[in-house]
Amino acid sequence: MIELIQVSKRFGDALAVDDVSLSIERGELCVLIGTSGCGKSTTLRMINRLIEHSAGEIHLEGQPVREFREEVLRRRIGYAIQSTGLFPHWTVARNIGLVPGLLKWPRARIRERVEELMALLGLEVEEFADKYPSQLSGGQAQRVGVARALAADPDILLMDEPFGALDPITRESLQDELVRLQARLNKTIVFVTHDMDEALRLADRLVVMNHGRIIQQGHPLELLRRPADGFVESLLGGADRGLKEAALLPVSQRMTALDDAPLAEQRVSQQATLREALSIMLWRHADCLTVVDAADTPVGQLSLRQLVGAGDARAAAGRTDTDQAAG
Amino acid sequence: MQTAIRRPVRPTISHWLAPLVWLLLLLGACWGMSWLEPLFRLAEPDSRDIIYDRADFIVLLGRHLQVVGVAALLAIGIGVAAAIAVTRPAGRDFLPMVSQLASMGQTFPPVAVLALAVPVLGFGNLPVIVALLLYGLLPIVRNTLAGLESIDGGVAEAARGMGMTGGQRLWRVELPLAAPIILAGIRTSVTINIATAAIGSTVGASNLGDPIISGIVNGNIAYVLQGALLIGLLALSVDSLFARLQPGSPD
């Protein structure tokens, strides 16, 4: 568990982080989002003391980070960055084994751990172990970067725009991979990004920052439905919010039981999001879909009316909409 | 950054061929200079003495190497240490001063340093070593600084963020990555000083400069050519040796 209590960071006269309080539970994936220069990276780097905070307190499992020796603290915290920072003169295997090596694990155990991680991140040991970082594609290098961050099995993982420099397809596949890894490893992750789609896709808790302050934090759906102000709303996509919300909700939430009517021709998986279902409807010019399970057995149906949640005016009324409020 | 990447290189005879050939030519010239007498006679047809014989060339070569070697070791030790010191957080303030001092060292002509050093240190090898040290410091300091500063910001941050100590970062990351550039500086420094050391003969340091100085004094071009030939071959041998030590260097 990570706790920031009224933390501030001053660079000369500029206040980069201003009175930030944040508590991240064990196993939570917390995404810090905001425009560049909003203090999200600084906040992240104060946790492993790459930057020392000027005021307030940062606690790790209840212990102030200042009480740790810097190196000891950092070896306990995984760290992955956008530029990967892989050592160009070390092989992939040696790069991944960096922190276990610093912790003086026995050689055999390091090798075992490296192979385990490479398998976990979909890197063929025979193919990649002896390669140098310059021989890897961007996505492969970032996988190695994530493997290195996970090497000593830290409880906490700090990720600073790790997928920011990748092409959209690679980025999405790595995001999916992170979700899959997180379901398995249950780490406490602090993830910095400026990409809202990435944030919504990953976050258990979304923290919106601006000018060094936290503007709003909470579950992504909560922020989508009740943005605190115009800034949060525009960051969340303004008019696109409906689609972003739909992308977070599974079909199973809005589908209804099958009735006697004939099955609709077009099908959608019950794990798909409402956004995907809507896309199928638009593409196929269909206003009703048959919802199927993994074995392609029909389990329900979804009409356009149900998809958009029409008739649930009560929920819609609860939503703040700063545009309308302002106009 | 391609040059910084160390790939496993299997040392073969052909890999070391160039330095080996130059070295054999150098040693051959030291021992077999008298065979070249007809050639040198062309330059000095009227002189009685064609081949410099006041000392064995191989002895002069040994002394030359000794004085250059000592000066180079000192310059490497001082230069690399100074460059490392001023790139640490504690020494950052001294960075401009050190790089300026090093460039001043090279603007000082070695002859002037010799002239100033002899009254203090006396005749012999000592003033030569001081002159060569000052003269050879700049390329080493400059390249070590450039090498250490060239390290990718992400790599440096990752090294810190992974929990490496200052010493671990220096020895395992910074120096290995800067090594090719540092080595290039040492190569420049040593090659220049092999040539510069010859002027040491003017202040009583006996080395391969002897035949040159003696030839100039006695008006014997053949002596000058012999000294120049040997110094040239020595510089080429050492330079090609460094070229082989430098990873990623094509020549």
PDB file of N, CA and C in Angstrom, chain A residues 51-104:
ATOM      1  N   ILE A  51      13.045  11.484  -7.250  1.00  0.00           N
ATOM      2  CA  ILE A  51      12.904  12.891  -6.898  1.00  0.00           C
ATOM      3  C   ILE A  51      12.497  12.919  -5.429  1.00  0.00           C
ATOM      4  N   GLU A  52      13.157  13.765  -4.657  1.00  0.00           N
ATOM      5  CA  GLU A  52      12.804  13.857  -3.240  1.00  0.00           C
ATOM      6  C   GLU A  52      11.676  14.867  -3.071  1.00  0.00           C
ATOM      7  N   HIS A  53      10.654  14.495  -2.280  1.00  0.00           N
ATOM      8  CA  HIS A  53       9.565  15.441  -2.079  1.00  0.00           C
ATOM      9  C   HIS A  53      10.008  16.564  -1.139  1.00  0.00           C
ATOM     10  N   SER A  54       9.383  17.741  -1.316  1.00  0.00           N
ATOM     11  CA  SER A  54       9.781  18.901  -0.511  1.00  0.00           C
ATOM     12  C   SER A  54       8.973  18.984   0.780  1.00  0.00           C
ATOM     13  N   ALA A  55       7.729  18.541   0.706  1.00  0.00           N
ATOM     14  CA  ALA A  55       6.895  18.638   1.899  1.00  0.00           C
ATOM     15  C   ALA A  55       5.922  17.466   1.924  1.00  0.00           C
ATOM     16  N   GLY A  56       5.408  17.146   3.089  1.00  0.00           N
ATOM     17  CA  GLY A  56       4.462  16.047   3.228  1.00  0.00           C
ATOM     18  C   GLY A  56       5.174  14.741   3.488  1.00  0.00           C
ATOM     19  N   GLU A  57       4.420  13.648   3.417  1.00  0.00           N
ATOM     20  CA  GLU A  57       5.016  12.349   3.695  1.00  0.00           C
ATOM     21  C   GLU A  57       4.543  11.317   2.685  1.00  0.00           C
ATOM     22  N   ILE A  58       5.452  10.413   2.341  1.00  0.00           N
ATOM     23  CA  ILE A  58       5.091   9.294   1.472  1.00  0.00           C
ATOM     24  C   ILE A  58       5.376   8.018   2.244  1.00  0.00           C
ATOM     25  N   HIS A  59       4.373   7.184   2.367  1.00  0.00           N
ATOM     26  CA  HIS A  59       4.533   5.948   3.120  1.00  0.00           C
ATOM     27  C   HIS A  59       4.393   4.739   2.216  1.00  0.00           C
ATOM     28  N   LEU A  60       5.223   3.756   2.496  1.00  0.00           N
ATOM     29  CA  LEU A  60       5.165   2.498   1.775  1.00  0.00           C
ATOM     30  C   LEU A  60       4.883   1.424   2.817  1.00  0.00           C
ATOM     31  N   GLU A  61       3.750   0.740   2.714  1.00  0.00           N
ATOM     32  CA  GLU A  61       3.367  -0.234   3.739  1.00  0.00           C
ATOM     33  C   GLU A  61       3.502   0.391   5.129  1.00  0.00           C
ATOM     34  N   GLY A  62       3.096   1.637   5.251  1.00  0.00           N
ATOM     35  CA  GLY A  62       3.096   2.296   6.553  1.00  0.00           C
ATOM     36  C   GLY A  62       4.420   2.862   7.001  1.00  0.00           C
ATOM     37  N   GLN A  63       5.456   2.710   6.152  1.00  0.00           N
ATOM     38  CA  GLN A  63       6.775   3.202   6.560  1.00  0.00           C
ATOM     39  C   GLN A  63       7.182   4.367   5.654  1.00  0.00           C
ATOM     40  N   PRO A  64       7.642   5.474   6.234  1.00  0.00           N
ATOM     41  CA  PRO A  64       8.052   6.600   5.383  1.00  0.00           C
ATOM     42  C   PRO A  64       9.178   6.187   4.438  1.00  0.00           C
ATOM     43  N   VAL A  65       9.081   6.586   3.160  1.00  0.00           N
ATOM     44  CA  VAL A  65      10.104   6.165   2.185  1.00  0.00           C
ATOM     45  C   VAL A  65      11.479   6.721   2.537  1.00  0.00           C
ATOM     46  N   ARG A  66      11.495   7.816   3.270  1.00  0.00           N
ATOM     47  CA  ARG A  66      12.787   8.413   3.632  1.00  0.00           C
ATOM     48  C   ARG A  66      13.555   7.553   4.615  1.00  0.00           C
ATOM     49  N   GLU A  67      12.864   6.608   5.252  1.00  0.00           N
ATOM     50  CA  GLU A  67      13.558   5.755   6.231  1.00  0.00           C
ATOM     51  C   GLU A  67      14.318   4.631   5.554  1.00  0.00           C
ATOM     52  N   PHE A  68      14.010   4.376   4.276  1.00  0.00           N
ATOM     53  CA  PHE A  68      14.735   3.333   3.540  1.00  0.00           C
ATOM     54  C   PHE A  68      16.020   3.930   2.987  1.00  0.00           C
ATOM     55  N   ARG A  69      17.032   3.067   2.798  1.00  0.00           N
ATOM     56  CA  ARG A  69      18.150   3.524   1.978  1.00  0.00           C
ATOM     57  C   ARG A  69      17.640   3.542   0.538  1.00  0.00           C
ATOM     58  N   GLU A  70      18.013   4.591  -0.210  1.00  0.00           N
ATOM     59  CA  GLU A  70      17.500   4.765  -1.570  1.00  0.00           C
ATOM     60  C   GLU A  70      17.532   3.467  -2.377  1.00  0.00           C
ATOM     61  N   GLU A  71      18.712   2.831  -2.405  1.00  0.00           N
ATOM     62  CA  GLU A  71      18.871   1.646  -3.263  1.00  0.00           C
ATOM     63  C   GLU A  71      17.966   0.514  -2.802  1.00  0.00           C
ATOM     64  N   VAL A  72      17.872   0.362  -1.494  1.00  0.00           N
ATOM     65  CA  VAL A  72      17.052  -0.721  -0.939  1.00  0.00           C
ATOM     66  C   VAL A  72      15.587  -0.501  -1.311  1.00  0.00           C
ATOM     67  N   LEU A  73      15.165   0.749  -1.190  1.00  0.00           N
ATOM     68  CA  LEU A  73      13.790   1.101  -1.541  1.00  0.00           C
ATOM     69  C   LEU A  73      13.510   0.777  -3.004  1.00  0.00           C
ATOM     70  N   ARG A  74      14.439   1.207  -3.883  1.00  0.00           N
ATOM     71  CA  ARG A  74      14.196   1.066  -5.327  1.00  0.00           C
ATOM     72  C   ARG A  74      14.227  -0.387  -5.766  1.00  0.00           C
ATOM     73  N   ARG A  75      15.032  -1.215  -5.092  1.00  0.00           N
ATOM     74  CA  ARG A  75      15.066  -2.628  -5.470  1.00  0.00           C
ATOM     75  C   ARG A  75      13.764  -3.333  -5.084  1.00  0.00           C
ATOM     76  N   ARG A  76      13.009  -2.705  -4.184  1.00  0.00           N
ATOM     77  CA  ARG A  76      11.728  -3.300  -3.781  1.00  0.00           C
ATOM     78  C   ARG A  76      10.587  -2.861  -4.674  1.00  0.00           C
ATOM     79  N   ILE A  77      10.869  -1.877  -5.546  1.00  0.00           N
ATOM     80  CA  ILE A  77       9.818  -1.299  -6.377  1.00  0.00           C
ATOM     81  C   ILE A  77      10.182  -1.492  -7.841  1.00  0.00           C
ATOM     82  N   GLY A  78       9.315  -2.139  -8.611  1.00  0.00           N
ATOM     83  CA  GLY A  78       9.575  -2.281 -10.037  1.00  0.00           C
ATOM     84  C   GLY A  78       9.414  -0.934 -10.725  1.00  0.00           C
ATOM     85  N   TYR A  79      10.202  -0.710 -11.793  1.00  0.00           N
ATOM     86  CA  TYR A  79      10.162   0.598 -12.449  1.00  0.00           C
ATOM     87  C   TYR A  79      10.286   0.396 -13.949  1.00  0.00           C
ATOM     88  N   ALA A  80       9.299   0.874 -14.685  1.00  0.00           N
ATOM     89  CA  ALA A  80       9.354   0.763 -16.152  1.00  0.00           C
ATOM     90  C   ALA A  80       9.091   2.137 -16.747  1.00  0.00           C
ATOM     91  N   ILE A  81       9.899   2.535 -17.733  1.00  0.00           N
ATOM     92  CA  ILE A  81       9.753   3.866 -18.305  1.00  0.00           C
ATOM     93  C   ILE A  81       9.556   3.796 -19.819  1.00  0.00           C
ATOM     94  N   GLN A  82       9.142   4.932 -20.379  1.00  0.00           N
ATOM     95  CA  GLN A  82       8.815   4.976 -21.801  1.00  0.00           C
ATOM     96  C   GLN A  82       9.992   4.589 -22.692  1.00  0.00           C
ATOM     97  N   SER A  83      11.186   5.103 -22.357  1.00  0.00           N
ATOM     98  CA  SER A  83      12.346   4.839 -23.217  1.00  0.00           C
ATOM     99  C   SER A  83      12.972   3.481 -22.897  1.00  0.00           C
ATOM    100  N   THR A  84      12.348   2.689 -22.088  1.00  0.00           N
ATOM    101  CA  THR A  84      12.780   1.368 -21.587  1.00  0.00           C
ATOM    102  C   THR A  84      14.063   1.462 -20.763  1.00  0.00           C
ATOM    103  N   GLY A  85      15.044   2.239 -21.209  1.00  0.00           N
ATOM    104  CA  GLY A  85      16.276   2.348 -20.430  1.00  0.00           C
ATOM    105  C   GLY A  85      17.005   1.030 -20.304  1.00  0.00           C
ATOM    106  N   LEU A  86      16.823   0.139 -21.287  1.00  0.00           N
ATOM    107  CA  LEU A  86      17.573  -1.118 -21.265  1.00  0.00           C
ATOM    108  C   LEU A  86      19.045  -0.800 -21.489  1.00  0.00           C
ATOM    109  N   PHE A  87      19.929  -1.561 -20.825  1.00  0.00           N
ATOM    110  CA  PHE A  87      21.348  -1.303 -20.997  1.00  0.00           C
ATOM    111  C   PHE A  87      21.783  -1.860 -22.354  1.00  0.00           C
ATOM    112  N   PRO A  88      22.279  -0.998 -23.242  1.00  0.00           N
ATOM    113  CA  PRO A  88      22.568  -1.457 -24.616  1.00  0.00           C
ATOM    114  C   PRO A  88      23.717  -2.460 -24.686  1.00  0.00           C
ATOM    115  N   HIS A  89      24.559  -2.510 -23.659  1.00  0.00           N
ATOM    116  CA  HIS A  89      25.706  -3.425 -23.718  1.00  0.00           C
ATOM    117  C   HIS A  89      25.424  -4.738 -23.002  1.00  0.00           C
ATOM    118  N   TRP A  90      24.192  -4.915 -22.533  1.00  0.00           N
ATOM    119  CA  TRP A  90      23.814  -6.163 -21.873  1.00  0.00           C
ATOM    120  C   TRP A  90      22.795  -6.909 -22.730  1.00  0.00           C
ATOM    121  N   THR A  91      22.848  -8.241 -22.643  1.00  0.00           N
ATOM    122  CA  THR A  91      21.845  -9.022 -23.368  1.00  0.00           C
ATOM    123  C   THR A  91      20.484  -8.872 -22.676  1.00  0.00           C
ATOM    124  N   VAL A  92      19.454  -9.324 -23.380  1.00  0.00           N
ATOM    125  CA  VAL A  92      18.103  -9.294 -22.825  1.00  0.00           C
ATOM    126  C   VAL A  92      18.057 -10.012 -21.479  1.00  0.00           C
ATOM    127  N   ALA A  93      18.647 -11.213 -21.422  1.00  0.00           N
ATOM    128  CA  ALA A  93      18.594 -12.000 -20.191  1.00  0.00           C
ATOM    129  C   ALA A  93      19.289 -11.264 -19.042  1.00  0.00           C
ATOM    130  N   ARG A  94      20.427 -10.654 -19.342  1.00  0.00           N
ATOM    131  CA  ARG A  94      21.155  -9.961 -18.290  1.00  0.00           C
ATOM    132  C   ARG A  94      20.400  -8.716 -17.840  1.00  0.00           C
ATOM    133  N   ASN A  95      19.779  -8.036 -18.796  1.00  0.00           N
ATOM    134  CA  ASN A  95      18.970  -6.871 -18.449  1.00  0.00           C
ATOM    135  C   ASN A  95      17.839  -7.257 -17.501  1.00  0.00           C
ATOM    136  N   ILE A  96      17.156  -8.352 -17.829  1.00  0.00           N
ATOM    137  CA  ILE A  96      16.027  -8.759 -16.988  1.00  0.00           C
ATOM    138  C   ILE A  96      16.518  -9.149 -15.596  1.00  0.00           C
ATOM    139  N   GLY A  97      17.691  -9.772 -15.549  1.00  0.00           N
ATOM    140  CA  GLY A  97      18.203 -10.251 -14.259  1.00  0.00           C
ATOM    141  C   GLY A  97      18.897  -9.180 -13.433  1.00  0.00           C
ATOM    142  N   LEU A  98      18.768  -7.916 -13.855  1.00  0.00           N
ATOM    143  CA  LEU A  98      19.506  -6.844 -13.172  1.00  0.00           C
ATOM    144  C   LEU A  98      19.234  -6.772 -11.664  1.00  0.00           C
ATOM    145  N   VAL A  99      17.967  -6.594 -11.304  1.00  0.00           N
ATOM    146  CA  VAL A  99      17.672  -6.381  -9.883  1.00  0.00           C
ATOM    147  C   VAL A  99      17.944  -7.642  -9.040  1.00  0.00           C
ATOM    148  N   PRO A 100      17.542  -8.833  -9.512  1.00  0.00           N
ATOM    149  CA  PRO A 100      17.940 -10.023  -8.748  1.00  0.00           C
ATOM    150  C   PRO A 100      19.460 -10.089  -8.546  1.00  0.00           C
ATOM    151  N   GLY A 101      20.206  -9.665  -9.565  1.00  0.00           N
ATOM    152  CA  GLY A 101      21.661  -9.640  -9.428  1.00  0.00           C
ATOM    153  C   GLY A 101      22.103  -8.679  -8.341  1.00  0.00           C
ATOM    154  N   LEU A 102      21.467  -7.503  -8.306  1.00  0.00           N
ATOM    155  CA  LEU A 102      21.806  -6.521  -7.276  1.00  0.00           C
ATOM    156  C   LEU A 102      21.461  -7.067  -5.888  1.00  0.00           C
ATOM    157  N   LEU A 103      20.427  -7.885  -5.853  1.00  0.00           N
ATOM    158  CA  LEU A 103      20.006  -8.462  -4.568  1.00  0.00           C
ATOM    159  C   LEU A 103      20.802  -9.725  -4.239  1.00  0.00           C
ATOM    160  N   LYS A 104      21.770 -10.038  -5.096  1.00  0.00           N
ATOM    161  CA  LYS A 104      22.690 -11.156  -4.881  1.00  0.00           C
ATOM    162  C   LYS A 104      21.984 -12.508  -4.802  1.00  0.00           C
TER     163      LYS A 104
END
